[in-house]
Amino acid sequence: MNIKNINHFQNLEIEDILQIIKKAKEFKEILNSKDKIKIKELKSTLELKKIALCFFEKSTRTKLSFEIAAKNLGAELINLEVNSSSIDKGETTLDTLKVIAKYGIDAFVIRHGLSGIIENLEKNINLPIINAGDGIHNHPTQALLDLMTVIEKICQDDLEKLKNLKLCIVGDILHSRVAKSNIELLSKFGVEINIFAPPTLFPYYLKIEGIKLMKNWNEVLDYSDVIMMLRLQNERMDNGFLPKSSEYHKYFGINQIIENRIREKQIFVMHPGPVNYGIEINESLNHYKNNLILDQVENGVYIRMAVMDYILN
Ligand code: CP
């Protein structure tokens, strides 16, 4: 195993991914055990390591969970406050990172609005970079925490069950880095992936072998063990992708009728967040036992601990 960066899954073997998930579960067990000695011991894992969090695009879950993960492992954090940085004076992203690298950093965690920027940065910065989401391109740690959640909550830790699992990704596939990373990761494990999306929000280059495009909710409900809803990414859309968000909710969201059928069939529901209530799902879905959204949030901390441990140790 000799991986410097976590940007996508092309250079990660299944064994590497399983090792990260196994480590995340170990961290979860220790933190949930409330065993003060073991929790304190964790803090020596990344002692004396400095991690720079550089979020050029907004985030709640990813940023905070990386922060908590780094603190749990005893790493020192350097947080780039983009709004008060010299970016506004015209300094480039690359120059900003080169400056930070000179302050004795061991690794970067970067979120950026430009798709593919991480590949470019990797060529110019000789330090590990963890991709925390780049434009509409990749969000690898989200896919890892999603996989961990699926293995834990749906497969009850039986990896063989993944090969029989049917998962449908619903919504704004075009602008979703989460969808792209999940398709890449979950298909490595034999999960059957289907898509249900408005034609304007489905990129046809994703029409890859094995991925079926569902025609309507009936097909989705008949053919899914788990439904992964996506956020409608209005900030990445000009006019013209959709008539109205209420129309979207009616045809592609989990409206009340669809929610009732999901509950009847006990289908699992995931969403990377943040959620737009009344568009992708209704708030009532928060009271559904097979809603895994907060499990995804929680596993984000453990996966990011495991990823930092994997990269830096
Ligand atoms: N899922 C996700 O990336 O959420 P944030 O944008 O809040 O980090």
XYZ file of C-alpha atoms and ligand atoms in Angstrom:
321
model
C 0.000 0.000 0.000
C 1.626 3.247 -1.083
C -1.045 5.836 -1.619
C -0.214 9.481 -1.166
C -3.523 11.104 -1.920
C -7.214 10.345 -1.622
C -8.722 11.947 -4.688
C -10.600 9.131 -6.392
C -10.663 5.340 -6.180
C -8.798 4.442 -9.352
C -5.558 3.898 -7.450
C -7.124 2.215 -4.413
C -7.444 -1.556 -4.269
C -10.449 -3.180 -2.620
C -8.123 -4.322 0.212
C -7.072 -0.694 0.858
C -10.695 0.441 0.993
C -11.654 -2.400 3.328
C -8.693 -1.563 5.523
C -9.892 2.065 5.793
C -13.417 0.923 6.683
C -12.104 -1.609 9.225
C -10.023 1.114 10.855
C -13.025 3.469 10.895
C -15.039 0.806 12.724
C -12.244 0.370 15.266
C -12.180 4.130 15.871
C -15.969 4.124 16.200
C -15.862 1.337 18.791
C -13.208 3.118 20.838
C -15.026 6.467 20.793
C -18.375 4.859 21.623
C -16.851 2.765 24.429
C -16.295 5.978 26.465
C -13.090 4.287 27.662
C -11.093 7.364 28.645
C -7.721 5.620 28.494
C -8.258 4.278 24.976
C -9.718 7.579 23.781
C -6.702 9.393 25.186
C -4.384 6.889 23.495
C -5.998 7.738 20.153
C -4.569 11.227 20.494
C -1.063 9.914 19.954
C -2.002 8.517 16.507
C -1.264 11.772 14.658
C 0.666 13.552 17.375
C 3.006 16.214 15.928
C 1.254 16.036 12.527
C -0.123 19.254 11.090
C -3.138 19.158 8.805
C -4.294 22.169 6.809
C -8.022 22.423 6.121
C -8.521 24.580 3.024
C -12.202 24.942 2.193
C -12.614 27.257 -0.788
C -16.295 26.238 -0.967
C -18.842 26.100 1.855
C -19.317 23.004 3.995
C -20.769 21.919 7.327
C -20.475 18.127 7.506
C -17.193 17.568 5.690
C -15.316 20.438 7.296
C -16.479 19.815 10.861
C -16.010 16.062 10.652
C -12.451 16.473 9.339
C -11.798 18.904 12.199
C -13.217 16.548 14.827
C -11.434 13.576 13.243
C -8.065 15.368 13.305
C -8.582 16.433 16.931
C -9.596 12.886 17.960
C -6.263 11.665 16.585
C -4.227 14.433 18.191
C -3.242 16.260 15.002
C -2.681 20.000 14.926
C -5.099 21.840 12.645
C -4.455 24.858 10.489
C -7.685 26.303 9.165
C -7.469 28.550 6.122
C -10.173 31.210 6.485
C -10.697 31.805 2.788
C -12.795 34.969 3.269
C -10.047 36.703 5.225
C -7.153 35.275 3.176
C -5.206 36.958 0.379
C -7.298 35.111 -2.220
C -9.363 38.311 -2.464
C -6.189 40.179 -3.438
C -5.794 37.893 -6.419
C -3.547 35.182 -5.003
C -4.117 31.864 -6.773
C -5.192 28.657 -5.058
C -1.843 27.077 -5.923
C 0.191 29.972 -4.512
C -1.947 29.952 -1.359
C -1.236 26.255 -0.841
C 2.482 26.676 -1.570
C 2.611 29.318 1.184
C 0.787 27.078 3.665
C 3.067 24.140 2.738
C 6.038 26.210 3.932
C 4.555 26.301 7.451
C 5.474 22.670 8.101
C 2.209 21.045 7.029
C 2.012 17.239 6.701
C -1.190 17.037 4.635
C -3.910 19.118 3.026
C -7.656 18.584 3.072
C -9.081 20.604 0.193
C -12.576 21.472 -0.960
C -12.877 23.581 -4.079
C -15.540 24.584 -6.567
C -13.383 23.765 -9.597
C -13.865 20.241 -10.913
C -10.564 18.417 -11.366
C -8.454 21.024 -9.553
C -7.084 18.410 -7.130
C -5.274 16.566 -9.957
C -3.640 19.825 -10.945
C -2.656 20.653 -7.363
C -1.250 17.148 -6.849
C 1.220 17.768 -9.688
C 2.477 20.972 -8.060
C 2.374 20.275 -4.319
C 4.582 17.589 -2.901
C 2.380 16.803 0.096
C -0.572 14.446 0.574
C -3.903 15.940 -0.485
C -7.277 14.585 0.602
C -10.054 15.667 -1.735
C -12.981 16.990 0.349
C -15.088 17.610 -2.780
C -14.094 19.303 -6.040
C -16.851 20.899 -8.088
C -19.067 18.324 -9.777
C -16.207 15.832 -9.977
C -15.347 13.738 -6.884
C -16.145 13.457 -3.177
C -14.274 10.302 -2.171
C -14.604 10.503 1.627
C -18.388 10.919 1.252
C -18.504 7.727 -0.820
C -16.376 5.925 1.780
C -18.686 6.946 4.625
C -21.672 5.936 2.506
C -20.128 2.522 1.862
C -19.365 2.125 5.575
C -22.994 2.975 6.400
C -24.344 0.518 3.824
C -22.082 -2.295 5.074
C -22.976 -1.592 8.698
C -26.686 -0.813 8.557
C -27.940 -2.736 5.515
C -25.515 -5.646 5.128
C -24.943 -6.164 8.877
C -21.194 -6.367 8.149
C -21.623 -9.228 5.641
C -19.652 -8.111 2.569
C -21.187 -10.888 0.448
C -24.532 -9.102 0.792
C -23.091 -6.114 -1.110
C -23.017 -8.190 -4.290
C -26.793 -8.650 -4.147
C -27.598 -5.091 -3.133
C -29.629 -2.850 -5.448
C -29.099 0.876 -4.937
C -30.812 3.641 -6.875
C -29.338 7.154 -6.973
C -32.103 9.712 -7.457
C -31.877 13.341 -8.519
C -29.282 15.790 -9.744
C -26.649 13.354 -11.002
C -25.159 15.930 -13.381
C -23.912 18.247 -10.631
C -23.271 15.590 -8.015
C -19.707 14.688 -7.050
C -21.292 12.367 -4.464
C -23.020 10.335 -7.202
C -19.850 10.034 -9.267
C -17.677 8.890 -6.347
C -20.357 6.471 -5.156
C -20.791 4.949 -8.612
C -17.021 4.455 -8.812
C -16.693 3.003 -5.316
C -19.847 0.918 -4.928
C -19.519 -0.723 -8.333
C -16.050 -1.966 -7.258
C -17.902 -3.972 -4.599
C -20.493 -5.415 -6.970
C -23.418 -3.247 -5.824
C -26.021 -2.944 -8.581
C -26.455 0.777 -9.231
C -29.436 2.340 -10.955
C -30.253 5.956 -11.661
C -33.497 7.928 -11.615
C -33.096 11.530 -12.757
C -34.664 14.235 -14.886
C -33.167 13.919 -18.401
C -31.607 17.399 -18.060
C -29.799 16.345 -14.874
C -28.364 13.069 -16.126
C -24.981 13.222 -17.878
C -25.069 10.667 -20.689
C -21.344 9.918 -20.308
C -22.380 8.113 -17.139
C -24.325 5.597 -19.219
C -21.874 2.898 -18.346
C -22.381 -0.790 -18.593
C -24.531 -2.209 -15.837
C -26.102 1.082 -14.761
C -29.795 1.175 -15.586
C -31.796 4.335 -16.033
C -35.140 3.934 -14.223
C -38.209 5.314 -15.987
C -40.393 6.141 -12.985
C -40.846 5.713 -9.228
C -42.639 2.379 -9.741
C -39.468 0.936 -11.223
C -37.318 2.494 -8.493
C -39.497 1.106 -5.704
C -39.732 -2.358 -7.282
C -36.031 -2.530 -7.847
C -34.233 -0.968 -4.858
C -33.040 -2.039 -1.437
C -31.708 1.435 -0.827
C -32.430 4.823 -2.385
C -29.742 7.513 -2.320
C -31.372 10.909 -2.736
C -29.229 13.791 -3.975
C -29.468 17.482 -3.264
C -30.712 19.661 -6.088
C -27.627 21.849 -6.566
C -29.237 25.143 -7.493
C -25.953 26.999 -6.957
C -24.428 25.106 -9.903
C -27.378 25.632 -12.244
C -28.264 28.408 -14.623
C -31.905 28.622 -15.614
C -33.286 25.914 -17.825
C -32.504 22.646 -16.053
C -35.929 22.320 -14.424
C -39.314 24.008 -14.782
C -39.878 24.523 -11.001
C -38.679 22.914 -7.785
C -42.302 22.002 -6.915
C -42.489 20.049 -10.195
C -39.247 18.329 -9.263
C -40.689 17.294 -5.883
C -43.813 15.973 -7.571
C -41.977 13.775 -10.090
C -38.522 13.052 -8.629
C -38.728 13.832 -4.897
C -39.905 11.520 -2.136
C -43.339 13.107 -1.829
C -45.919 11.768 0.635
C -47.206 9.047 -1.712
C -43.698 7.765 -2.449
C -42.746 8.017 1.243
C -45.712 5.804 2.173
C -44.616 3.184 -0.336
C -40.991 3.355 0.863
C -42.191 2.769 4.431
C -44.382 -0.150 3.292
C -41.469 -1.807 1.501
C -38.984 -0.847 4.263
C -36.525 0.515 1.699
C -33.492 2.277 3.172
C -33.024 5.979 2.384
C -29.748 7.917 2.269
C -28.890 11.537 1.479
C -25.424 13.131 1.707
C -26.896 16.416 2.944
C -27.586 19.229 3.154
C -31.249 18.402 2.531
C -33.740 20.708 0.825
C -37.004 19.765 2.558
C -40.045 19.856 0.329
C -37.841 19.276 -2.725
C -35.876 16.017 -2.367
C -37.683 14.685 0.712
C -40.243 15.810 3.288
C -39.353 16.391 6.948
C -41.662 13.499 7.910
C -39.053 11.097 6.507
C -36.845 11.981 9.492
C -39.143 9.819 11.634
C -38.680 6.745 9.430
C -36.633 3.924 10.968
C -34.751 3.111 7.747
C -33.616 6.690 7.183
C -29.795 6.518 7.377
C -28.988 10.216 6.944
C -27.695 10.816 10.469
C -25.806 7.502 10.431
C -23.996 8.847 7.365
C -23.185 12.058 9.237
C -21.807 10.157 12.246
C -19.726 7.743 10.158
C -18.154 10.775 8.459
C -16.011 11.369 11.542
C -14.738 7.774 11.768
C -14.048 7.477 8.032
C -12.122 10.752 8.017
C -10.109 9.616 11.038
C -9.277 6.405 9.167
C -8.388 8.246 5.950
C -6.019 10.624 7.758
C -4.443 7.713 9.640
C -4.037 5.812 6.339
C -2.420 8.748 4.559
C -0.175 9.952 7.384
C 0.851 6.727 9.115
N -22.230 15.991 2.229
C -21.467 17.115 2.259
O -20.419 17.196 1.598
O -21.957 18.111 3.054
P -21.232 19.493 3.341
O -21.255 20.287 2.062
O -22.022 20.125 4.452
O -19.815 19.207 3.724
